[in-house]
Coordinates of C-alpha atoms in Angstrom, one line a residue:
X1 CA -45.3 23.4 37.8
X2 CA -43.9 19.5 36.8
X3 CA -43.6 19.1 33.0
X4 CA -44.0 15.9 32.0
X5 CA -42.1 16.7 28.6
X6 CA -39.4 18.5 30.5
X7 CA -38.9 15.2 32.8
X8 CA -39.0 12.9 29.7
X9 CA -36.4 15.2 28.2
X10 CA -34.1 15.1 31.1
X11 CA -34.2 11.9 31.3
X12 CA -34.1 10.7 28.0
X13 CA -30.7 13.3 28.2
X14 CA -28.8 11.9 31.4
X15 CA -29.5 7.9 30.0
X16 CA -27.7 9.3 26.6
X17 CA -24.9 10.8 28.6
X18 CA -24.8 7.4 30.6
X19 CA -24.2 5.5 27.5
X20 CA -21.8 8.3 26.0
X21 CA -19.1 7.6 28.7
X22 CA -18.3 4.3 27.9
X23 CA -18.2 5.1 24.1
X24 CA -16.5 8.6 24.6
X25 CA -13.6 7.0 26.6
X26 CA -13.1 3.8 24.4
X27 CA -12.9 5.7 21.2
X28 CA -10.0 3.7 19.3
X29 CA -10.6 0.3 18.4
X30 CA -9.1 -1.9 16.6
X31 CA -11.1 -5.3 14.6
X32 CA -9.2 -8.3 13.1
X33 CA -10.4 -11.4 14.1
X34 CA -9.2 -14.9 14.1
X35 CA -12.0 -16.5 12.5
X36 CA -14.7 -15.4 9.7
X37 CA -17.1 -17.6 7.5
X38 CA -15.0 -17.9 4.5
X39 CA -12.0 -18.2 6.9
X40 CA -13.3 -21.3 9.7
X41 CA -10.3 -21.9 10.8
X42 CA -7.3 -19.7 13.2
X43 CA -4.3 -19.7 11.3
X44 CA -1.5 -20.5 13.7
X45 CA 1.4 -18.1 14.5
X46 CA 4.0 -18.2 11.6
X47 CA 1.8 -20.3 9.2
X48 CA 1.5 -18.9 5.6
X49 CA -1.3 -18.5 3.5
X50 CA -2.9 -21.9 1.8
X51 CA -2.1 -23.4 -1.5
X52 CA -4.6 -22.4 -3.9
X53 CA -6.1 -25.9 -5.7
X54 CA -9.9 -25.1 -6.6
X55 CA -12.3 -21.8 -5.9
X56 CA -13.9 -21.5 -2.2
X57 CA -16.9 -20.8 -4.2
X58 CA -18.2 -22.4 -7.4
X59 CA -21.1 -22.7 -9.4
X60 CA -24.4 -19.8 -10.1
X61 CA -25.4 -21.0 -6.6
X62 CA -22.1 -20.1 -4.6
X63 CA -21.9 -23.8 -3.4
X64 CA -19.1 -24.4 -1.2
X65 CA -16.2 -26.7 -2.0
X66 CA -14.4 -26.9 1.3
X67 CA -11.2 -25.8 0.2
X68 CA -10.4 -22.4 2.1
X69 CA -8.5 -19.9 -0.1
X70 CA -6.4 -16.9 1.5
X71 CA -6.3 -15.7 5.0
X72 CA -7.5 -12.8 7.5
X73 CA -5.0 -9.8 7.2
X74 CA -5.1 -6.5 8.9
X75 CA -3.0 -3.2 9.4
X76 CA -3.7 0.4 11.5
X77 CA -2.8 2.9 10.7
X78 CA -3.3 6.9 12.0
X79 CA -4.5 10.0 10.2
X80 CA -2.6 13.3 11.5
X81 CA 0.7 15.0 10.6
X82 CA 4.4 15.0 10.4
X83 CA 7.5 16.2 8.9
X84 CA 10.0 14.6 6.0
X85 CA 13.1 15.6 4.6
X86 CA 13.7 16.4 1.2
X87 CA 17.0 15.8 -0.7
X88 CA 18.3 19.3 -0.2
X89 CA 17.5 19.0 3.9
X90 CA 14.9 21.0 4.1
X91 CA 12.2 19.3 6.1
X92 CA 8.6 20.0 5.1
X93 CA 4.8 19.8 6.7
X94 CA 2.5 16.8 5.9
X95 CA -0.6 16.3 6.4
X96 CA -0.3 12.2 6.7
X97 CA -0.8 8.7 7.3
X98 CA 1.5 6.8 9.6
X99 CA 1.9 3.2 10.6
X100 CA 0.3 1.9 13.7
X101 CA 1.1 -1.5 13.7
X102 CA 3.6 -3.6 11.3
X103 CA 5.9 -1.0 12.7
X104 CA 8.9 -3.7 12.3
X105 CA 8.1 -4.6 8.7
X106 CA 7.7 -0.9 8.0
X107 CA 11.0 0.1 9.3
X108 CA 12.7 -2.5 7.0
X109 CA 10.6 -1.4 3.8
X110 CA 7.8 -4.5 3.6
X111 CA 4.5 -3.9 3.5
X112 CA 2.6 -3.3 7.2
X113 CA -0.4 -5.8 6.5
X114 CA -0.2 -8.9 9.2
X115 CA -1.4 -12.1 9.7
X116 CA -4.2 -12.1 12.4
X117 CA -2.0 -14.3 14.2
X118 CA 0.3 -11.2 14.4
X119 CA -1.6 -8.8 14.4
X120 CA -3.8 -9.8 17.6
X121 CA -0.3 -10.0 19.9
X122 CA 0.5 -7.4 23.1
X123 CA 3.5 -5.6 22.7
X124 CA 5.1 -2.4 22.7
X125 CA 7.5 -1.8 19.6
X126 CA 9.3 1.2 22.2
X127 CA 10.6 -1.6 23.8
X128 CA 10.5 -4.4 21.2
X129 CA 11.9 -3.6 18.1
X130 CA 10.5 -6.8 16.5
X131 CA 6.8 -6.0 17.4
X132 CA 4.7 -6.5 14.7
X133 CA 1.2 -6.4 16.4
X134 CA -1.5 -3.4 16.7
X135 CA 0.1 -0.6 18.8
X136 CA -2.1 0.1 22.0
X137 CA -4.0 -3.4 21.6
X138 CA -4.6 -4.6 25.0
X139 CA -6.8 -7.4 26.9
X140 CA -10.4 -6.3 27.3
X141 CA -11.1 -6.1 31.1
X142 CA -15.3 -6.4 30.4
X143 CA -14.4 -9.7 28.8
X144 CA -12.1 -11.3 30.8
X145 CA -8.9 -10.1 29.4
X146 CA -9.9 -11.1 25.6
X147 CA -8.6 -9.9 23.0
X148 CA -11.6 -8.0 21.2
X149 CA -9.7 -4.8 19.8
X150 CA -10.2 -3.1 23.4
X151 CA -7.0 -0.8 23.0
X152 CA -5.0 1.7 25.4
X153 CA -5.1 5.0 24.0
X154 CA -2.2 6.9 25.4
X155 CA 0.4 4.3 23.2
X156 CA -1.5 5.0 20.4
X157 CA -1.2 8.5 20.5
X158 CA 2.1 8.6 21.9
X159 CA 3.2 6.6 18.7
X160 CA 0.6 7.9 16.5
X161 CA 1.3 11.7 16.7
X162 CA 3.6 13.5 14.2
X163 CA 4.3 9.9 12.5
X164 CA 3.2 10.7 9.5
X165 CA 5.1 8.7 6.6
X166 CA 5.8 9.7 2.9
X167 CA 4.4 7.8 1.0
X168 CA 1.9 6.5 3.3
X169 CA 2.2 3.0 5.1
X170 CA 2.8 0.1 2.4
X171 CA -0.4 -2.3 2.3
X172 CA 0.1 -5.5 0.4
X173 CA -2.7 -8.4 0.8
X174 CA -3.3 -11.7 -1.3
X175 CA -6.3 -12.5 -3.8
X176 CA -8.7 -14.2 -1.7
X177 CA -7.9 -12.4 1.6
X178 CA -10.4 -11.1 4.1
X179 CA -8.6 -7.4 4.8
X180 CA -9.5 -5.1 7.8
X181 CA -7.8 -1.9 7.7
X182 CA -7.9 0.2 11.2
X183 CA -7.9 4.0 10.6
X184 CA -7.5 6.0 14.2
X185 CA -7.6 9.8 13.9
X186 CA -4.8 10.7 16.3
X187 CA -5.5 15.1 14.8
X188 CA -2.8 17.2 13.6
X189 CA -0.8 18.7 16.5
X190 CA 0.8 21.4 14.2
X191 CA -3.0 22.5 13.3
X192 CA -5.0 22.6 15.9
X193 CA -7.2 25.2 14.2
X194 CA -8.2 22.0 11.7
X195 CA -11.0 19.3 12.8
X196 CA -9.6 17.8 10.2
X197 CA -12.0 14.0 9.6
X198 CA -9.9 11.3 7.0
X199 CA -10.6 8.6 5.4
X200 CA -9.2 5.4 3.1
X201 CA -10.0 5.6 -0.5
X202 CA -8.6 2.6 -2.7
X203 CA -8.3 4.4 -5.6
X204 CA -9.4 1.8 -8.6
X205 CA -9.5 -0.9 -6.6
X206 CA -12.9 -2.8 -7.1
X207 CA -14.3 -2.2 -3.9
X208 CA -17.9 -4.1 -3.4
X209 CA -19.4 -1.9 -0.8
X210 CA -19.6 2.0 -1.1
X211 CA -20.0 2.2 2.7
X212 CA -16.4 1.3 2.7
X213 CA -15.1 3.2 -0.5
X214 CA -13.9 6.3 1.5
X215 CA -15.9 8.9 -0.5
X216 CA -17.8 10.9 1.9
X217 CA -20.9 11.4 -0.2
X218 CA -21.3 7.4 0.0
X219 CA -19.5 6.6 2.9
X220 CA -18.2 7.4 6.1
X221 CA -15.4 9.9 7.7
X222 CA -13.2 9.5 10.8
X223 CA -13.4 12.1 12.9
X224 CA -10.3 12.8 15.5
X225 CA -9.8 10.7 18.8
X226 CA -11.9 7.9 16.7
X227 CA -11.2 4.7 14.7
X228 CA -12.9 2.8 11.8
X229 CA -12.5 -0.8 10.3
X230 CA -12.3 -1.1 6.8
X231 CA -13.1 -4.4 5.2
X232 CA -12.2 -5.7 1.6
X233 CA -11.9 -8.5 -0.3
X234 CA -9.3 -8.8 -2.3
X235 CA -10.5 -9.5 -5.8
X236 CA -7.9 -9.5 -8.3
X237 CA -4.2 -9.0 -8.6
X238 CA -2.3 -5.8 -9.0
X239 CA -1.1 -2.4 -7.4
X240 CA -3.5 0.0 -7.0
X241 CA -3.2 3.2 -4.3
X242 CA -5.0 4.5 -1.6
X243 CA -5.2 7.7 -0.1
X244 CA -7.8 10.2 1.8
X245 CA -10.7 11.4 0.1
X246 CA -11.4 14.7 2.0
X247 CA -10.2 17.4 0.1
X248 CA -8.6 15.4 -1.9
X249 CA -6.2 18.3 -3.9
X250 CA -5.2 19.4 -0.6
X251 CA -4.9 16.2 1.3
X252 CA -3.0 14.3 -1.4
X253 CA -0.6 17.5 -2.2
X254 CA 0.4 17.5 1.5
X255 CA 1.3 13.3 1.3
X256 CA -1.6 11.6 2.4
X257 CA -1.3 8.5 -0.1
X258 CA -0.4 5.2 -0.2
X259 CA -0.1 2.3 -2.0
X260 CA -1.5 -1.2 -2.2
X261 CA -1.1 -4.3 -4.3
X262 CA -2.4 -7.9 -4.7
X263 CA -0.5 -10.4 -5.0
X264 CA -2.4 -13.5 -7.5
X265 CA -3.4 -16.7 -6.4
X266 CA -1.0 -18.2 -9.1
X267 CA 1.8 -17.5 -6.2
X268 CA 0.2 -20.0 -4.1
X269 CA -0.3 -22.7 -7.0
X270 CA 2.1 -25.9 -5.8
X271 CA 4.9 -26.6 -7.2
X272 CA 4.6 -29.1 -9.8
X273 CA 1.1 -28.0 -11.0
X274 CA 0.7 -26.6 -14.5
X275 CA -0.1 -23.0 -14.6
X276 CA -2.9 -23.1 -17.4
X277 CA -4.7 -25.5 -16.1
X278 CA -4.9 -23.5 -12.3
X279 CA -5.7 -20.5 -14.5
X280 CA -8.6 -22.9 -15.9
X281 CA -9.3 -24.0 -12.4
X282 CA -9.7 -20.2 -11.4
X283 CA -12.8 -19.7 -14.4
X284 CA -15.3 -21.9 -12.5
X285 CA -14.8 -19.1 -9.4
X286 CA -17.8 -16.5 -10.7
X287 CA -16.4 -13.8 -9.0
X288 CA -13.3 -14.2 -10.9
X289 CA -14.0 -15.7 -13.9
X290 CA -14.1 -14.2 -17.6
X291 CA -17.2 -15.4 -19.7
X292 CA -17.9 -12.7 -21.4
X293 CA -17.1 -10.0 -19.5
X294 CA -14.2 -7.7 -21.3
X295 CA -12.8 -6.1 -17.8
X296 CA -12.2 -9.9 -16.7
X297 CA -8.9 -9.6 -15.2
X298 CA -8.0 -13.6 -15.5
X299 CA -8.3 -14.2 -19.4
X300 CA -6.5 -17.7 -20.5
X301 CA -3.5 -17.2 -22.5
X302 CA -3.9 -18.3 -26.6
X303 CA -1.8 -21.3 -26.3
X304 CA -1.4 -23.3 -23.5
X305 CA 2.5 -23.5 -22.4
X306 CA 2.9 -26.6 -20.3
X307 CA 5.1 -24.7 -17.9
X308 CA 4.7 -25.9 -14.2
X309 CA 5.1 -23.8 -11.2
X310 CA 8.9 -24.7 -10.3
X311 CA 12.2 -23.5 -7.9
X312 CA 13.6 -20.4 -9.2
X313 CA 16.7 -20.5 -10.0
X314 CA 17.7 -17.1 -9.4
X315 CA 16.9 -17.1 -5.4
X316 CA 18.8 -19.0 -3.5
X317 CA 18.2 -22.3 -2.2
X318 CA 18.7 -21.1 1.3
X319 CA 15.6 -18.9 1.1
X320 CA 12.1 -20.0 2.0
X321 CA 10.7 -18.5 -1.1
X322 CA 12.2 -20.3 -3.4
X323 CA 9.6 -20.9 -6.3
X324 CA 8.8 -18.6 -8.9
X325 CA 6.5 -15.4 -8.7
X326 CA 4.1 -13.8 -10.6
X327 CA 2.4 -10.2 -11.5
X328 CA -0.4 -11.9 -12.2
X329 CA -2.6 -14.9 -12.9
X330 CA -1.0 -15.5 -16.8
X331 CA -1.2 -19.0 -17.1
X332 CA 1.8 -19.0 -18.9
X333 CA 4.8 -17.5 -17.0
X334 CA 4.6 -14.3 -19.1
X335 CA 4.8 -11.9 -15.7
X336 CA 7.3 -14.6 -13.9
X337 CA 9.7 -12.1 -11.7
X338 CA 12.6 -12.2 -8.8
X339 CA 12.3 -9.5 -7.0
X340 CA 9.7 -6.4 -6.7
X341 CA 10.1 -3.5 -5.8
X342 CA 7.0 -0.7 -5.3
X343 CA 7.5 3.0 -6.7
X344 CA 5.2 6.1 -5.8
X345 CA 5.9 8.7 -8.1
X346 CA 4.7 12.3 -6.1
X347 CA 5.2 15.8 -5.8
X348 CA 5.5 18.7 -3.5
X349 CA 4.9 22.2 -3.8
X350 CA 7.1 23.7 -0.5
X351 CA 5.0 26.8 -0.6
X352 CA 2.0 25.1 -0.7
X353 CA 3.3 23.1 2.1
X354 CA 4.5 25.6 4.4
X355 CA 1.1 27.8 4.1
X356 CA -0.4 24.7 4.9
X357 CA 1.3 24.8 8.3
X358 CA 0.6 28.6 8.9
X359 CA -2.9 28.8 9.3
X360 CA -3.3 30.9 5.9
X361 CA -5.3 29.6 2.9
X362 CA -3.6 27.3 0.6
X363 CA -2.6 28.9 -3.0
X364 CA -4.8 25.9 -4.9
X365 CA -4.4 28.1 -8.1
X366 CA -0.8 28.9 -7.9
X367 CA 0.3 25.1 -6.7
X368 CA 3.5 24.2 -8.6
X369 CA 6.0 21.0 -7.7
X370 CA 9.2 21.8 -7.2
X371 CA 10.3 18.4 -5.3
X372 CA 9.8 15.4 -7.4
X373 CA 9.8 12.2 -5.1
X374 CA 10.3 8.2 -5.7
X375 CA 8.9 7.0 -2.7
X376 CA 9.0 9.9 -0.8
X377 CA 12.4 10.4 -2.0
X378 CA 14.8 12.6 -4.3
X379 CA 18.1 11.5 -5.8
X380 CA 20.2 10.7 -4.0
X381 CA 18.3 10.0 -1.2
X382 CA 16.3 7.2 -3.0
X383 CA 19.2 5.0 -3.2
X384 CA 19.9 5.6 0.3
X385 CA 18.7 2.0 2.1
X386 CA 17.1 1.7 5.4
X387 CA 14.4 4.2 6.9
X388 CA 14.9 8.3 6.7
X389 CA 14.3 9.9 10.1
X390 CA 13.1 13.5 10.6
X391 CA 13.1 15.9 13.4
X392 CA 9.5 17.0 14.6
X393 CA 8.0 19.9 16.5
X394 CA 8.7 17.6 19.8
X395 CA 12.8 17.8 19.1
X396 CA 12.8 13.8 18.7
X397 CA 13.2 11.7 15.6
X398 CA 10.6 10.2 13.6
X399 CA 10.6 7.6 11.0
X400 CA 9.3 9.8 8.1
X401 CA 10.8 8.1 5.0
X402 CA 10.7 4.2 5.3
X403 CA 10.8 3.1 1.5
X404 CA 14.2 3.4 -0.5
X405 CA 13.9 2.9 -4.2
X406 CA 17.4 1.2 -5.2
X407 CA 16.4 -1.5 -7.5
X408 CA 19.0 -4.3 -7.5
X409 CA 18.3 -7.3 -9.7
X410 CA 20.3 -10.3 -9.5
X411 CA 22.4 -11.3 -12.6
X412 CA 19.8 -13.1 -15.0
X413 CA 16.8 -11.9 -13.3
X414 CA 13.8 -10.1 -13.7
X415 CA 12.6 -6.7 -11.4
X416 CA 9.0 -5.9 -11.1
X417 CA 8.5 -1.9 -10.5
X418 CA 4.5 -1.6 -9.4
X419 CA 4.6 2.1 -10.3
X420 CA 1.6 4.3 -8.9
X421 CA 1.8 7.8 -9.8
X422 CA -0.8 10.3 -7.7
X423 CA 0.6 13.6 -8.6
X424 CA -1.3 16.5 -8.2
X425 CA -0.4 18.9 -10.8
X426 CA 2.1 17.1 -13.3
X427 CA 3.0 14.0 -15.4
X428 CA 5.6 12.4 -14.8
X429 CA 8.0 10.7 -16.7
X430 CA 10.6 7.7 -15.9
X431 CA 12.9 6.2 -18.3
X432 CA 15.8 3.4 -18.6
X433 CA 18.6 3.4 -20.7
X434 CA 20.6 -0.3 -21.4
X435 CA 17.8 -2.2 -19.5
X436 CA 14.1 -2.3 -21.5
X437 CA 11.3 -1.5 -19.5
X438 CA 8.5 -5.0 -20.1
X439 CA 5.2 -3.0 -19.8
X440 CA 3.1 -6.1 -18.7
X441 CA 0.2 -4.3 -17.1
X442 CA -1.8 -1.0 -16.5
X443 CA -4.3 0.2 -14.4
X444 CA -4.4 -3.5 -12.7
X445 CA -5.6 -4.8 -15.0
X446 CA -2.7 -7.5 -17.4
X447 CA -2.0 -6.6 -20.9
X448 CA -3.8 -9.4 -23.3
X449 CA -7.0 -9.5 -25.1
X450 CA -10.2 -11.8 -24.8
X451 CA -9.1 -13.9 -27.2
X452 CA -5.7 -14.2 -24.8
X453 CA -3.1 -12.9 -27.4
X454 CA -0.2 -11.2 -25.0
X455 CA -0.2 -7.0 -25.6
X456 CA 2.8 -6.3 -23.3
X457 CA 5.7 -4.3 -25.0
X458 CA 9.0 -2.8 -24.3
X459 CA 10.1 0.7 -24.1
X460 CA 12.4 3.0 -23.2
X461 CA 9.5 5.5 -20.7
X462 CA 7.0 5.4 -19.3
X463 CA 4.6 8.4 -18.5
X464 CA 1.6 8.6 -15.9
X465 CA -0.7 10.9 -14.9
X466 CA -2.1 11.1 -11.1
X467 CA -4.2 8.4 -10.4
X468 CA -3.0 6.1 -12.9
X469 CA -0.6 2.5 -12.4
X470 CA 1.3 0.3 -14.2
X471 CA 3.6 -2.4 -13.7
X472 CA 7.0 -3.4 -16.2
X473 CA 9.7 -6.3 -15.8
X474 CA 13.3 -4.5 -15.7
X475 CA 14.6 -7.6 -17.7
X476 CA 18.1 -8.0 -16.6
X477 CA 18.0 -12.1 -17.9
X478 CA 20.5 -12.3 -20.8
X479 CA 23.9 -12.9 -19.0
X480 CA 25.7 -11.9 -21.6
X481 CA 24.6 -8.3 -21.3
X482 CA 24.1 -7.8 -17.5
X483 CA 26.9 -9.2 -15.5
X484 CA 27.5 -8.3 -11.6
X485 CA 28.8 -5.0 -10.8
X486 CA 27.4 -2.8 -13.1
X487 CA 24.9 -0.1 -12.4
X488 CA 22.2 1.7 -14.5
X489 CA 19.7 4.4 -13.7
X490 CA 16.3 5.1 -13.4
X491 CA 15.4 9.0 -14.5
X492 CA 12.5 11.6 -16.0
X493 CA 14.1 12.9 -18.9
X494 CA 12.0 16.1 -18.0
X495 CA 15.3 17.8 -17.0
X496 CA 13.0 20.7 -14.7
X497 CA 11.7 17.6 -12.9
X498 CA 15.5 16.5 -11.8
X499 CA 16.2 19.3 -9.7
X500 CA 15.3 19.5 -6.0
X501 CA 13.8 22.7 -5.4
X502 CA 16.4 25.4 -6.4
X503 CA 19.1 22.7 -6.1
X504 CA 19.8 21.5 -9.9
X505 CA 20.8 17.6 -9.2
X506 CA 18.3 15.2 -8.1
X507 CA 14.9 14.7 -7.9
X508 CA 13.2 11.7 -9.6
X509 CA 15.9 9.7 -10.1
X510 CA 17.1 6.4 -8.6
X511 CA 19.5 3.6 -9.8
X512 CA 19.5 0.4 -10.9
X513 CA 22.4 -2.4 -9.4
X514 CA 22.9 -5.9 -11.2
X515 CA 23.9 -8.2 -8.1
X516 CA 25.1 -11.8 -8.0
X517 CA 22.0 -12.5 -6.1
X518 CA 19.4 -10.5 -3.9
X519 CA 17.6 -11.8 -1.3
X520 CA 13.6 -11.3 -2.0
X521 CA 12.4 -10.3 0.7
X522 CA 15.3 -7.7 1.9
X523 CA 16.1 -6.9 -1.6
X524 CA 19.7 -6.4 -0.7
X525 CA 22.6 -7.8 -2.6
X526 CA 23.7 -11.2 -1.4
X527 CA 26.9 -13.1 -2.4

């Protein structure tokens, strides 16, 4: 007998599996485009991000000025797994994030985030070590070989798998940027028992939308063979951190976080311009400014300096970034540095690890950190520059260790350390001895009141617990102290936590080099 219910049903099941196909077999995606409403306008290829001279945005109305602050950024990156190395050679199971485009900038310890313009190119960084673009991004045959983030899949999981990184890709992004992060779940080959979803949670970071928060609860999860496009804009200046919210004792214990910072629109002020008054400038910009409100991040210093945005005299001339920059929009200079440098404190437990990689419930109770990492990193490994490779499951070598954590400061400089600390199960201490630590901000947020009287101070150590931030000047500027040559180190005076594993030297440690002069953006020592 013909069911009409039964033919509605069968229908109404072969039209979903006709539109499932498609979907199914065009999974990964990636979305960065050239061109948004707050950003009109394609940057070209190699431009930099605009001057900052008055808010996008003023006014209780929003009203439009026609001045076009920041630029379109974007990163991918994967969720799976991989292996590192720890300072005594054993190499130990992640659960991790790893960098799917930026690849070049990665490898040579900058942040992965990109220019649209850079982004959006073809490429293959197998075969171009320079490529900066989105690995697998590839014309879009249904639009007549457009770029729309149409990817090929089989790069992206032939990069993508066991390339996870500790800590997690760098992401750094200016106030006023439009950001679209790419997550693609590429699964964890060394548990394939696990249908393991991820996600990217900003922790701190003032996030206006839930839907993009990383919480499950109050947002979404990526499962495997799938992407997602986070977007954010940036808001105010800082380092924050990021990692994945499933599970989150498990997943961050096995090394799947990250940080992040914003870089203030006082970088982009023009030379010449006094600071205080662009700081004013910034108050008429409601998303930004202070009124009232006693979490403003912008408040104007008490007295108003006169100092102008000028050359800095510890970079060289022949480098492009030659003026001075800033922690933060002070107004006054107060958080002027020459080079930065970004430390993630973290911790392993090895047991913890390797039961995670045996298919046998995780000791949660009995998790204890015996490797105590700088960026991944135990002493001496931190100071060693360049990337740390480690050998996988598939007997080739992976990039598992990109970030080196030797700070060298150029004689009569200043460092800035952007310190994030997501530990699991300790605090963690880091001192200096002959150089004072210049605590100039916590939690992203700059050290001064309302009424704009400056609260930094100098010590000796720091401590965090996980989930907490904070960035200090290593002050290295009185040349009659700090002369070329000499070194100084970086340590936890917890001596238990300067041990790696049953080894007792290393751990969190790293050391500090006075240079004649270090180039910003490779942070080696120059002549």
């Amino acid at each position: 007998m013909f069911s009409t219910r039964t033919y509605c049903s069968s229908v109404a099941a072969l039209l979903l599996l006709l539109f499932a196909v498609p979907s199914f077999a065009q999974s990964f995606r990636v979305q960065c485009p050239f061109t948004t409403p707050s950003h009109p306008t394609a940057l070209p290829l190699g431009a930099g991000e605009p001057a900052y001279t008055k808010p996008t945005y003023t006014g209780q109305a929003s009203t439009a000025t026609g001045a076009v602050n920041g630029a379109i950024k974007c990163q991918q990156i994967s969720g799976g797994d991989g292996y590192a190395t720890m300072a005594n050679g054993v190499q130990t199971y992640l659960f991790a994030f790893g960098p799917l485009s930026g690849l070049a900038d990665i490898k040579a310890g900058l942040p992965g985030t990109e220019f649209a313009s850079v982004f959006n190119t073809v490429g293959d960084p197998r075969t171009d070590p320079t490529y900066n673009g989105a690995v697998g991004l590839a014309p879009d045959p249904d639009a007549g070989g457009a770029l729309t983030g149409h990817v090929d899949p089989r790069p992206i999981m032939d990069i993508g798998v066991m390339n996870g990184n500790e800590p997690a890709p760098l992401m750094a992004i200016d106030e006023d940027d439009e950001f679209f992060l790419t997550l693609t779940n590429v699964g964890m080959i060394m548990r394939p028992d696990l249908f393991e979803k991820h996600t990217v949670h900003f922790h701190g970071y003032p996030n206006a939308s839930s839907f993009y928060d990383g919480v499950p609860d109050a947002s979404v999860a990526i499962n495997i063979g799938a992407s997602f496009t986070y977007y954010y804009l940036a808001p105010d200046a800082g380092t924050y951190f990021w990692h994945c919210h499933i599970t989150p004792p498990e997943h961050l214990q096995m090394g799947m976080v990250g940080q992040i910072y914003v870089r203030p629109r006082q970088d982009r002020v023009p030379a010449g311009v006094s600071l205080y008054e662009s700081l004013v400038t910034q108050q008429s910009d409601l998303r930004t400014r202070c009124g009232n409100d006693i979490l403003c991040s912008t408040p104007l210093p008490k007295q108003n300096t006169g100092l102008v945005r000028a050359a800095n005299p510890n970079i060289p001339p022949t480098n492009p970034a030659t003026l001075s920059l800033y922690a933060y929009n002070d107004g006054d200079g107060s958080t002027a540095y020459d080079v930065e440098y970004p430390v993630q404190i973290h911790g392993f437990d090895p047991n913890f690890h390797f039961v995670g990689m045996t298919f046998n419930p995780e000791p949660f109770t009995d998790m204890k950190d015996k490797f105590f990492l700088l960026n991944g990193r135990s002493y001496p490994d931190t100071v060693t520059e360049g990337p740390m490779s480690t050998p996988s499951s598939d007997a080739a070598m992976h990039p598992s260790q990109p970030l080196a954590t030797l700070i060298n400061i150029p004689a009569g400089g200043r460092a800035l350390l952007r310190i994030s600390d997501l530990d699991v199960t300790e605090y963690q201490t880091l001192a200096s001895l002959g150089i004072p630590m210049h605590v100039i901000a916590i939690n992203a947020r700059i050290l001064r009141d309302m009424a704009g009287n400056n609260l930094a101070y100098d010590t000796n150590s720091i401590t965090l617990g996980g989930g907490e931030s904070l960035d200090l000047i290593l002050d290295a500027s009185d040349k009659t102290k700090y002369h070329s040559g000499q070194i100084f180190y970086l340590y936890t005076p917890n001596l238990d936590h300067l041990s790696n594993d049953q080894e007792n030297f290393g751990g969190l440690m790293t050391e500090v080099h006075i240079c004649s002069a270090v180039d910003p953006i490779t942070k080696h020592c120059t002549l």
